[in-house]
Short mmCIF file of C-alpha atoms in Angstrom, two decimals:
data_model
loop_
_atom_site.label_atom_id
_atom_site.label_comp_id
_atom_site.label_asym_id
_atom_site.label_seq_id
_atom_site.Cartn_x
_atom_site.Cartn_y
_atom_site.Cartn_z
CA MET Q 1 6.25 7.32 38.24
CA SER Q 2 3.02 10.04 38.52
CA SER Q 3 4.72 13.40 39.36
CA ASP Q 4 7.85 14.86 37.42
CA GLU Q 5 10.10 14.50 40.80
CA ASP Q 6 9.41 10.95 40.53
CA LEU Q 7 10.15 10.65 37.49
CA LEU Q 8 13.47 12.87 37.22
CA GLU Q 9 14.88 10.99 40.57
CA ALA Q 10 14.06 7.06 38.94
CA LEU Q 11 16.00 8.67 35.62
CA LEU Q 12 18.84 9.60 37.56
CA ALA Q 13 18.51 6.28 39.74
CA GLY Q 14 19.08 4.28 36.32
CA GLU Q 15 15.41 2.84 35.66
CA HIS Q 16 14.93 2.49 32.08
CA ARG Q 17 11.40 2.75 32.06
CA ALA Q 18 11.90 6.11 33.32
CA LEU Q 19 14.50 7.18 30.65
CA ALA Q 20 12.01 6.11 28.20
CA ARG Q 21 9.10 8.22 29.82
CA VAL Q 22 11.27 11.66 29.78
CA ILE Q 23 12.20 11.30 26.27
CA SER Q 24 8.45 10.55 25.41
CA LYS Q 25 7.37 13.98 27.42
CA ILE Q 26 10.07 15.52 25.64
CA GLU Q 27 8.91 14.57 22.39
CA ASN Q 28 5.00 14.75 22.96
CA ARG Q 29 6.13 18.60 24.49
CA SER Q 30 3.98 17.23 27.31
CA PRO Q 31 2.98 19.98 30.68
CA GLY Q 32 5.98 20.21 32.36
CA TYR Q 33 8.09 18.59 30.06
CA ARG Q 34 10.34 22.32 30.10
CA ASP Q 35 10.97 22.16 33.84
CA LEU Q 36 11.91 18.63 33.41
CA VAL Q 37 14.80 19.00 31.37
CA SER Q 38 15.94 22.48 33.17
CA GLU Q 39 16.66 20.04 35.75
CA LEU Q 40 18.51 18.07 34.02
CA TYR Q 41 20.90 20.24 32.96
CA ALA Q 42 22.33 20.32 36.38
CA HIS Q 43 23.49 16.25 36.08
CA THR Q 44 25.00 16.62 32.01
CA GLY Q 45 28.34 17.23 30.49
CA GLU Q 46 29.90 13.88 30.77
CA ALA Q 47 28.90 11.67 27.57
CA ASP Q 48 30.28 11.98 23.87
CA VAL Q 49 28.29 12.99 21.64
CA ILE Q 50 28.43 11.36 18.22
CA GLY Q 51 26.55 12.30 14.90
CA ILE Q 52 26.40 9.64 12.34
CA THR Q 53 24.57 10.61 8.88
CA GLY Q 54 24.74 9.67 5.38
CA SER Q 55 22.45 8.81 2.60
CA PRO Q 56 19.58 6.50 2.68
CA GLY Q 57 20.95 2.73 2.45
CA ALA Q 58 24.73 3.88 3.54
CA GLY Q 59 25.07 1.54 6.27
CA LYS Q 60 24.45 4.08 9.15
CA SER Q 61 22.35 1.95 11.49
CA THR Q 62 24.43 -1.09 10.60
CA LEU Q 63 27.44 0.83 11.58
CA VAL Q 64 25.97 2.03 14.78
CA ASP Q 65 25.17 -1.08 16.06
CA LYS Q 66 28.60 -2.50 15.72
CA LEU Q 67 29.57 0.85 16.99
CA ALA Q 68 27.66 0.44 20.45
CA GLU Q 69 28.88 -3.60 20.37
CA THR Q 70 32.20 -2.16 20.22
CA TYR Q 71 31.79 0.14 22.81
CA ARG Q 72 30.12 -2.28 25.23
CA ASP Q 73 32.95 -4.61 24.53
CA ARG Q 74 34.86 -1.74 26.41
CA GLY Q 75 32.51 -1.64 29.19
CA GLU Q 76 30.94 1.95 28.45
CA THR Q 77 27.36 2.47 28.10
CA VAL Q 78 25.87 3.61 25.10
CA GLY Q 79 22.75 5.34 23.96
CA VAL Q 80 21.56 5.57 20.35
CA ILE Q 81 18.63 8.33 19.04
CA ALA Q 82 17.51 7.06 15.71
CA ILE Q 83 15.85 9.51 13.39
CA ASP Q 84 13.87 8.67 10.58
CA PRO Q 85 11.61 11.09 8.37
CA SER Q 86 7.82 10.80 9.17
CA SER Q 87 5.05 11.85 6.53
CA PRO Q 88 5.01 15.17 5.45
CA PHE Q 89 0.64 14.44 4.91
CA THR Q 90 -0.13 12.00 7.54
CA GLY Q 91 2.72 12.44 10.02
CA GLY Q 92 2.94 8.85 10.13
CA ALA Q 93 6.13 7.09 10.28
CA VAL Q 94 7.72 4.16 10.08
CA LEU Q 95 11.20 3.75 12.00
CA GLY Q 96 13.01 0.93 11.08
CA ASP Q 97 16.70 1.77 12.18
CA ARG Q 98 15.89 -0.75 15.10
CA ILE Q 99 16.24 -3.70 13.33
CA ARG Q 100 19.64 -3.54 12.17
CA MET Q 101 20.26 -2.98 16.16
CA ALA Q 102 20.95 -6.75 16.43
CA SER Q 103 24.25 -7.30 18.27
CA THR Q 104 23.29 -5.79 21.38
CA VAL Q 105 20.03 -7.50 21.82
CA GLY Q 106 19.22 -7.91 25.57
CA ASP Q 107 21.43 -5.87 26.67
CA MET Q 108 19.58 -2.82 28.23
CA ASP Q 109 22.52 -0.88 28.74
CA VAL Q 110 22.46 0.23 25.17
CA PHE Q 111 19.07 2.29 24.87
CA VAL Q 112 17.96 2.72 21.71
CA ARG Q 113 15.40 5.44 21.25
CA SER Q 114 13.70 6.01 17.50
CA MET Q 115 12.07 9.33 16.80
CA SER Q 116 10.57 11.24 13.94
CA ALA Q 117 10.27 14.67 12.97
CA ARG Q 118 6.83 15.80 14.38
CA GLY Q 119 6.19 19.08 14.62
CA THR Q 120 7.62 22.58 13.97
CA LEU Q 121 10.54 24.17 12.60
CA GLY Q 122 13.41 23.24 14.58
CA GLY Q 123 11.00 21.22 16.72
CA LEU Q 124 13.06 18.38 15.77
CA SER Q 125 16.21 19.28 16.73
CA THR Q 126 15.86 20.79 20.11
CA ALA Q 127 13.89 17.21 21.19
CA THR Q 128 16.80 15.49 20.10
CA ALA Q 129 19.39 17.76 22.37
CA ASP Q 130 16.97 17.36 24.85
CA ALA Q 131 16.78 13.72 24.56
CA VAL Q 132 20.54 13.48 24.51
CA LYS Q 133 20.43 15.45 27.63
CA ALA Q 134 18.05 12.88 29.29
CA MET Q 135 20.41 9.90 28.21
CA ASP Q 136 23.76 12.08 29.35
CA ALA Q 137 21.79 12.86 32.95
CA PHE Q 138 21.09 9.04 33.06
CA GLY Q 139 24.88 8.09 32.81
CA LYS Q 140 25.78 6.99 29.25
CA GLU Q 141 28.63 7.41 28.42
CA LYS Q 142 28.70 7.68 24.50
CA ILE Q 143 25.76 8.98 22.61
CA ILE Q 144 25.34 8.33 19.14
CA ILE Q 145 22.66 10.37 16.85
CA GLU Q 146 21.83 8.66 13.65
CA THR Q 147 20.06 10.33 11.09
CA VAL Q 148 19.40 10.79 7.41
CA GLY Q 149 21.51 13.59 5.66
CA ALA Q 150 18.99 14.87 3.17
CA GLY Q 151 18.93 18.73 4.42
CA GLN Q 152 18.82 21.82 6.81
CA ASN Q 153 16.74 20.01 9.58
CA GLU Q 154 19.42 17.22 9.41
CA ILE Q 155 22.50 19.21 9.89
CA ASP Q 156 20.84 20.79 12.88
CA ILE Q 157 20.05 17.95 14.43
CA VAL Q 158 24.03 16.30 14.15
CA ARG Q 159 25.00 19.87 15.14
CA THR Q 160 24.33 18.74 18.69
CA ALA Q 161 26.98 16.13 18.41
CA ASP Q 162 30.16 16.61 19.20
CA THR Q 163 31.91 14.56 16.47
CA VAL Q 164 29.89 13.95 12.93
CA ALA Q 165 31.09 11.30 11.04
CA VAL Q 166 29.30 11.67 7.45
CA LEU Q 167 29.04 8.21 5.80
CA VAL Q 168 29.49 7.70 1.70
CA PRO Q 169 29.39 4.45 0.09
CA PRO Q 170 31.53 3.77 -2.66
CA GLY Q 171 30.44 4.78 -6.10
CA SER Q 172 28.60 7.85 -4.98
CA GLY Q 173 30.71 10.12 -7.00
CA ASP Q 174 28.10 11.99 -8.35
CA ASP Q 175 26.33 12.41 -4.94
CA ILE Q 176 29.25 13.86 -3.85
CA GLN Q 177 28.99 16.84 -5.90
CA THR Q 178 25.34 17.40 -5.44
CA LEU Q 179 26.19 16.95 -1.35
CA LYS Q 180 29.28 19.13 -1.37
CA ALA Q 181 27.28 22.13 0.17
CA GLY Q 182 25.31 19.96 2.44
CA ILE Q 183 26.30 17.42 4.73
CA LEU Q 184 30.29 16.57 3.40
CA GLU Q 185 31.10 20.14 4.75
CA ILE Q 186 29.69 19.41 8.44
CA ALA Q 187 31.94 16.14 8.83
CA ASP Q 188 34.65 15.48 11.19
CA VAL Q 189 35.36 11.98 9.96
CA PHE Q 190 34.31 11.05 7.05
CA VAL Q 191 33.41 7.07 6.75
CA VAL Q 192 33.78 4.81 3.47
CA ASN Q 193 31.41 2.22 4.57
CA LYS Q 194 30.75 -0.91 2.28
CA ALA Q 195 35.02 -0.62 1.87
CA ASP Q 196 34.59 -4.37 0.15
CA ARG Q 197 32.96 -3.00 -2.60
CA PRO Q 198 34.17 -1.63 -5.84
CA GLY Q 199 34.96 1.89 -6.45
CA SER Q 200 35.76 2.31 -3.08
CA ASP Q 201 39.22 3.62 -3.55
CA ARG Q 202 38.08 6.08 -5.96
CA THR Q 203 35.76 7.55 -3.57
CA VAL Q 204 38.46 7.52 -0.77
CA GLN Q 205 40.66 9.31 -3.58
CA GLU Q 206 37.77 11.59 -4.40
CA LEU Q 207 37.37 12.72 -0.66
CA ARG Q 208 41.60 12.96 -0.22
CA ASP Q 209 41.28 15.38 -2.97
CA MET Q 210 38.59 17.50 -1.53
CA ILE Q 211 40.06 17.61 2.46
CA GLN Q 212 43.22 19.04 0.63
CA LEU Q 213 41.54 21.36 -1.71
CA GLY Q 214 39.77 22.87 1.51
CA GLY Q 215 42.59 23.54 3.21
CA GLY Q 216 42.60 21.12 6.14
CA GLY Q 217 38.83 21.60 6.87
CA ILE Q 218 35.79 21.60 4.84
CA GLY Q 219 34.17 24.16 6.00
CA GLY Q 220 36.12 27.07 5.04
CA GLY Q 221 34.29 28.75 2.31
CA GLY Q 222 35.53 26.56 -0.71
CA GLY Q 223 32.04 26.19 -1.34
CA HIS Q 224 31.37 25.76 -5.16
CA HIS Q 225 34.27 26.41 -6.68
CA SER Q 226 36.43 24.12 -5.20
CA GLN Q 227 33.46 21.50 -6.61
CA GLU Q 228 34.84 22.91 -10.00
CA VAL Q 229 38.26 22.07 -9.19
CA ILE Q 230 37.69 18.55 -7.98
CA ASP Q 231 35.69 18.25 -11.45
CA ALA Q 232 38.60 19.37 -13.59
CA HIS Q 233 41.07 16.89 -12.19
CA ASP Q 234 39.34 14.06 -11.40
CA ASP Q 235 42.38 11.80 -11.91
CA TRP Q 236 44.80 13.86 -9.97
CA ASP Q 237 46.78 11.97 -7.02
CA GLY Q 238 46.39 14.71 -4.30
CA GLU Q 239 49.69 14.20 -3.01
CA THR Q 240 50.60 17.90 -3.05
CA ASP Q 241 49.53 19.32 -0.08
CA ASP Q 242 51.66 21.55 1.05
CA GLU Q 243 49.43 24.71 1.57
CA GLY Q 244 47.07 22.24 3.35
CA GLU Q 245 48.65 21.57 6.30
CA THR Q 246 47.08 24.22 8.52
CA ALA Q 247 46.62 23.95 12.29
CA GLY Q 248 43.11 22.75 12.81
CA TRP Q 249 41.96 19.24 12.48
CA THR Q 250 41.96 17.40 9.12
CA THR Q 251 39.08 15.03 8.46
CA PRO Q 252 40.27 11.48 8.18
CA ILE Q 253 38.73 8.84 6.30
CA VAL Q 254 38.12 5.74 7.76
CA GLU Q 255 36.93 2.93 5.69
CA THR Q 256 34.67 0.21 6.83
CA VAL Q 257 32.87 -2.94 6.35
CA ALA Q 258 30.24 -2.38 8.92
CA THR Q 259 28.41 -5.67 8.40
CA LYS Q 260 31.76 -7.47 9.66
CA ALA Q 261 32.32 -4.99 11.84
CA GLU Q 262 35.97 -3.88 9.61
CA GLY Q 263 37.11 -0.37 10.71
CA VAL Q 264 35.19 -0.04 13.46
CA ASP Q 265 38.17 -0.09 15.56
CA ASP Q 266 39.49 2.57 13.69
CA LEU Q 267 36.79 4.35 13.71
CA ILE Q 268 36.52 4.55 17.39
CA SER Q 269 39.86 5.86 17.53
CA GLU Q 270 39.35 8.59 15.15
CA PHE Q 271 36.35 9.94 17.39
CA ALA Q 272 38.69 9.72 20.06
CA ASN Q 273 41.47 11.94 18.18
CA HIS Q 274 38.65 14.48 17.44
CA ARG Q 275 37.72 14.75 20.87
CA THR Q 276 41.41 15.19 22.42
CA TYR Q 277 41.65 17.61 19.54
CA LEU Q 278 38.87 19.55 20.31
CA VAL Q 279 39.37 19.30 24.32
CA ASP Q 280 42.79 20.98 23.14
CA SER Q 281 42.41 24.00 20.80
CA GLY Q 282 39.52 24.86 23.05
CA GLU Q 283 37.03 24.53 20.41
CA HIS Q 284 35.04 22.17 22.33
CA ALA Q 285 34.00 25.27 24.88
CA GLU Q 286 33.40 27.08 21.89
CA GLN Q 287 30.94 24.29 19.80
CA VAL Q 288 29.19 23.92 23.05
CA ARG Q 289 28.73 27.78 23.61
CA GLY Q 290 27.46 27.91 19.69
CA ARG Q 291 25.46 25.30 20.91
CA TYR Q 292 23.39 26.60 23.71
CA ALA Q 293 23.04 30.32 21.78
CA GLU Q 294 21.33 28.20 18.84
CA GLU Q 295 19.17 26.13 21.79
CA ILE Q 296 18.11 29.44 23.34
CA ARG Q 297 17.14 31.21 20.12
CA THR Q 298 15.08 28.07 18.75
CA LEU Q 299 13.24 28.13 22.19
CA LEU Q 300 12.68 31.59 21.60
CA ARG Q 301 11.86 31.16 18.47
CA GLU Q 302 9.43 28.43 19.14
CA ASP Q 303 7.36 30.31 21.94
CA VAL Q 304 7.05 33.47 20.01
CA HIS Q 305 5.77 31.47 17.47
CA ALA Q 306 3.11 29.73 19.32
CA LEU Q 307 1.99 33.25 21.14
CA LEU Q 308 1.69 34.44 17.34
CA GLU Q 309 -0.42 31.13 16.60
CA ASP Q 310 -3.05 32.51 19.24
CA ARG Q 311 -3.23 35.92 17.73
CA LEU Q 312 -3.99 34.51 14.80
CA ALA Q 313 -6.49 32.45 16.55
CA ASP Q 314 -8.20 35.94 17.97
CA ARG Q 315 -8.23 37.64 14.93
CA GLY Q 316 -10.36 34.93 13.36
CA GLY Q 317 -7.74 31.95 11.97
CA ILE Q 318 -5.03 32.31 9.53
CA ASP Q 319 -7.95 31.04 7.14
CA ASP Q 320 -10.36 34.10 6.81
CA LEU Q 321 -6.90 36.28 6.85
CA ALA Q 322 -5.77 34.23 3.86
CA GLU Q 323 -9.06 34.57 1.95
CA SER Q 324 -9.16 38.27 2.29
CA VAL Q 325 -5.50 38.08 0.92
CA ARG Q 326 -7.02 36.41 -1.83
CA ARG Q 327 -9.80 38.46 -2.78
CA GLY Q 328 -7.25 41.67 -3.47
CA GLU Q 329 -8.52 43.17 0.24
CA THR Q 330 -4.96 43.36 1.54
CA ASP Q 331 -2.03 41.55 1.24
CA PRO Q 332 0.36 39.92 3.93
CA TYR Q 333 2.71 41.84 4.67
CA SER Q 334 -0.01 44.44 6.23
CA ILE Q 335 -1.45 41.74 7.97
CA ALA Q 336 1.72 40.40 9.43
CA GLY Q 337 2.19 44.19 10.54
CA GLU Q 338 -1.26 44.80 11.61
CA LEU Q 339 -0.66 41.39 14.03
CA LEU Q 340 2.34 42.19 14.95
CA ASP Q 341 2.11 46.10 15.89
CA PRO Q 342 0.58 45.89 19.33
CA VAL Q 343 2.85 43.18 20.33
CA GLU Q 344 5.78 45.77 19.58
CA ASP Q 345 3.64 48.35 21.29
CA CYS Q 346 3.51 46.03 24.47
CA LEU Q 347 7.28 45.82 24.44
CA ASP Q 348 8.35 49.30 24.01
CA GLU Q 349 5.67 50.51 27.01
CA LEU Q 350 7.07 47.79 29.23
CA GLU Q 351 10.50 49.30 28.49
CA THR Q 352 9.37 52.90 28.72
CA ASN Q 353 7.75 51.96 32.31
CA GLY Q 354 11.02 49.94 33.40
CA GLU Q 355 13.18 53.05 33.24
CA ASN Q 356 10.51 55.22 34.94
CA GLY Q 357 10.09 52.85 37.70
CA MET D 1 1.32 28.31 29.29
CA SER D 2 0.46 28.84 25.75
CA SER D 3 3.38 28.35 24.22
CA GLU D 4 3.64 24.35 25.24
CA GLN D 5 2.01 23.23 22.24
CA GLU D 6 1.25 19.47 22.40
CA GLN D 7 2.17 17.08 20.00
CA GLU D 8 1.38 13.60 20.89
CA SER D 9 1.12 10.90 18.61
CA ILE D 10 0.63 7.40 18.97
CA ARG D 11 3.72 5.05 19.08
CA CYS D 12 3.29 1.63 18.01
CA LEU D 13 5.87 -1.59 17.80
CA VAL D 14 4.92 -4.09 15.44
CA ALA D 15 6.83 -7.19 17.01
CA LYS D 16 7.28 -10.97 15.00
CA VAL D 17 8.49 -12.93 17.40
CA GLY D 18 9.57 -16.31 17.22
CA LEU D 19 10.67 -18.69 14.30
CA ASP D 20 7.81 -17.36 12.16
CA GLY D 21 9.15 -15.95 8.83
CA HIS D 22 5.85 -14.54 7.88
CA ASP D 23 5.99 -10.58 7.69
CA ARG D 24 3.47 -10.01 4.69
CA GLY D 25 0.82 -9.05 7.42
CA ALA D 26 2.99 -7.16 9.87
CA HIS D 27 4.05 -4.66 6.92
CA VAL D 28 0.68 -3.97 5.42
CA ILE D 29 -0.09 -3.12 9.34
CA ALA D 30 2.62 -1.39 9.85
CA ARG D 31 2.32 0.59 6.38
CA ALA D 32 -1.24 0.99 6.97
CA PHE D 33 -0.54 2.46 10.85
CA ARG D 34 2.02 4.61 9.38
CA ASP D 35 -0.44 6.44 7.12
CA ALA D 36 -3.38 6.55 9.86
CA GLY D 37 -0.96 9.13 11.36
CA PHE D 38 1.13 6.57 13.91
CA GLU D 39 4.39 6.36 14.82
CA VAL D 40 5.43 2.79 14.12
CA ILE D 41 8.45 0.87 14.69
CA TYR D 42 9.14 -2.55 12.98
CA SER D 43 11.14 -4.95 14.78
CA GLY D 44 12.28 -7.11 11.95
CA LEU D 45 11.88 -10.67 11.76
CA HIS D 46 12.60 -13.72 14.31
CA LYS D 47 12.99 -11.30 17.40
CA ALA D 48 13.28 -13.25 20.79
CA PRO D 49 10.77 -11.88 23.38
CA GLU D 50 13.37 -10.13 25.53
CA GLU D 51 13.62 -8.23 22.29
CA ILE D 52 10.53 -7.17 21.87
CA VAL D 53 10.13 -6.56 25.43
CA GLN D 54 13.33 -3.90 25.31
CA ALA D 55 11.95 -2.44 22.15
CA THR D 56 8.91 -1.79 24.14
CA VAL D 57 10.37 -0.37 27.15
CA GLN D 58 12.70 1.70 25.67
CA GLU D 59 10.97 3.10 22.85
CA ASP D 60 7.99 3.80 25.30
CA VAL D 61 5.19 2.63 23.14
CA ASP D 62 1.91 3.00 23.57
CA VAL D 63 0.46 -0.36 21.51
CA LEU D 64 2.62 -3.31 21.15
CA GLY D 65 1.16 -5.64 18.22
CA ILE D 66 2.53 -9.21 17.94
CA SER D 67 1.71 -10.97 15.30
CA ILE D 68 2.49 -14.69 15.38
CA LEU D 69 1.51 -17.02 12.76
CA SER D 70 3.84 -20.15 14.05
CA GLY D 71 0.93 -21.28 16.60
CA ALA D 72 3.71 -20.71 19.03
CA HIS D 73 1.83 -18.17 21.28
CA ASP D 74 1.44 -19.89 23.86
CA THR D 75 5.12 -19.77 24.85
CA LEU D 76 5.94 -16.39 23.54
CA VAL D 77 3.25 -14.16 24.70
CA PRO D 78 3.20 -14.70 28.03
CA LYS D 79 7.02 -14.34 28.33
CA ILE D 80 6.77 -10.90 26.53
CA MET D 81 3.83 -10.05 28.93
CA ASP D 82 6.22 -11.22 31.78
CA GLY D 83 9.11 -9.06 31.14
CA LEU D 84 7.16 -6.06 30.21
CA GLU D 85 5.38 -6.90 33.88
CA GLU D 86 9.20 -6.26 35.24
CA TYR D 87 10.22 -2.94 33.82
CA GLY D 88 6.78 -1.62 34.84
CA ALA D 89 5.57 -1.66 31.45
CA LYS D 90 2.89 -3.80 31.44
CA GLU D 91 -0.27 -2.13 32.74
CA ASP D 92 0.17 0.98 30.14
CA THR D 93 0.72 -0.61 27.13
CA LEU D 94 -2.08 -1.93 25.04
CA VAL D 95 -1.12 -5.24 23.53
CA LEU D 96 -2.72 -6.53 20.68
CA ALA D 97 -1.87 -10.12 18.57
CA GLY D 98 -2.61 -10.44 15.04
CA GLY D 99 -1.72 -13.64 12.89
CA VAL D 100 -3.14 -17.41 13.35
CA ILE D 101 -4.60 -17.90 16.92
CA PRO D 102 -6.98 -20.69 17.59
CA ASP D 103 -10.49 -19.55 19.21
CA GLU D 104 -9.55 -21.90 21.94
CA ASP D 105 -5.90 -20.36 22.92
CA ARG D 106 -8.25 -16.73 22.87
CA ALA D 107 -9.11 -16.19 26.49
CA GLU D 108 -6.24 -17.83 27.79
CA LEU D 109 -3.96 -14.55 26.46
CA GLU D 110 -6.49 -12.11 27.32
CA ALA D 111 -5.69 -13.05 30.49
CA GLN D 112 -2.65 -13.05 29.74
CA GLY D 113 -2.93 -8.99 29.42
CA VAL D 114 -3.50 -9.37 25.29
CA SER D 115 -6.41 -6.92 24.68
CA ALA D 116 -7.57 -7.69 21.31
CA ILE D 117 -6.75 -10.52 18.89
CA PHE D 118 -7.30 -9.76 15.51
CA GLY D 119 -7.35 -12.92 13.18
CA PRO D 120 -7.90 -13.16 9.44
CA GLY D 121 -9.95 -11.09 8.13
CA THR D 122 -10.22 -8.66 10.31
CA SER D 123 -10.78 -4.97 8.31
CA ILE D 124 -7.38 -2.62 8.77
CA GLU D 125 -10.21 0.19 9.18
CA GLU D 126 -11.42 -2.07 12.37
CA THR D 127 -7.56 -2.63 13.76
CA ILE D 128 -6.91 1.22 13.59
CA GLU D 129 -10.23 2.41 15.21
CA PHE D 130 -9.83 0.07 18.08
CA VAL D 131 -6.06 1.40 18.77
CA ARG D 132 -7.45 4.88 18.48
CA GLU D 133 -10.36 4.49 20.80
CA ASN D 134 -7.84 2.28 23.51
CA ALA D 135 -4.55 3.79 23.07
CA PRO D 136 -3.54 4.01 26.60
CA GLU D 137 -3.84 7.77 27.80
CA ARG D 138 -0.46 8.80 29.94
#
């Protein structure tokens, strides 16, 4: 497995070690990983990609384990990408999602890979998207991305999925409010896990109210206002949905008990329904287009960022520049301008040359 | 190309294998590795050798640390090493053992491919230093 071509060939031939190594290269951004990923694209597009997110302890890993088991029983191959946070101080991480993946042990056709946020802004979502490509090219039929729903970074990650399930544990009534502007908006399916616990009925009810107030989909800018409405009508029974029924996807709520695998079949059929909806409505094409647009932007941003880091180094490094700002000799805006002007001049020159020649 | 910044991180699997419920040491190591800036995957308790092999291969870890305090290292470690060999992962994974392993068993484990054995009393710094120096270049 020395050269990248051999590695690609081995991956396409179904060697687990090759897939693992390709994902490492993606994570490490080893020299040549871009060419490798470019090659992968020709072999992708077959897999269903499902994102699972929710607060820590919501039961994501356990649910993913049961989903993987059920898919395997149906004869489908599964890839799992489990993402855990890394320390902002040391960069170290403890990736513990694997512990819960016990049902599919010894079955190499469930490929579980733990990843952590290593790099720069947007780096993890690029790495995740590329790792999904690798698993897709390898021939995995279902790919599950699992991540803690904590902020924008996670939302970007989960957007690499076709279908997003958000786990809401019972009794998180107050959490619902804080989460409202975040991960609840990206849900295609709500999962009330631990549905055997007290308070799950209420959580289901609150979600149902919210969905109906949002007019079918939640993403539609109802925002903060509708949250206040929910607060004001806590005991609302939510049967009045005259105006909520617009064409489109209405986010279903599935109750599960992941530890006992209850509700997993229902969840899988909702995933399938959503997939059908995406394809039939043409939304899938739009979604994929949007995703690629974002990937292109992220790559460009990273490249330009690296370019500027080099320029910074040429100018004596960021520390000296920051120090001169501290001493009151200059300001960040001027420095940014000085650094960028030659780049812009360069580009302008290129354009003029192009026109003349 | 200047834009390809490498972002390598040492990946370790801390594994508990067999019928051995003593995981305090494994937790301490996992935590110390994390603080040293490594990416640590913890296997959880009571794992079979095949599970450890599966995790090592799929996670493509640089380092596999096996913690055994049950005395069953003679049977469990060879099974893991054979499994790694089967998937072509043996030669470029640094395998360490920790826990209670009698001196007279060490040579045998080292012959199996275990690079170092850290018994009781080993300092955390020593272990981390060893990993930093010996983690395979890929």
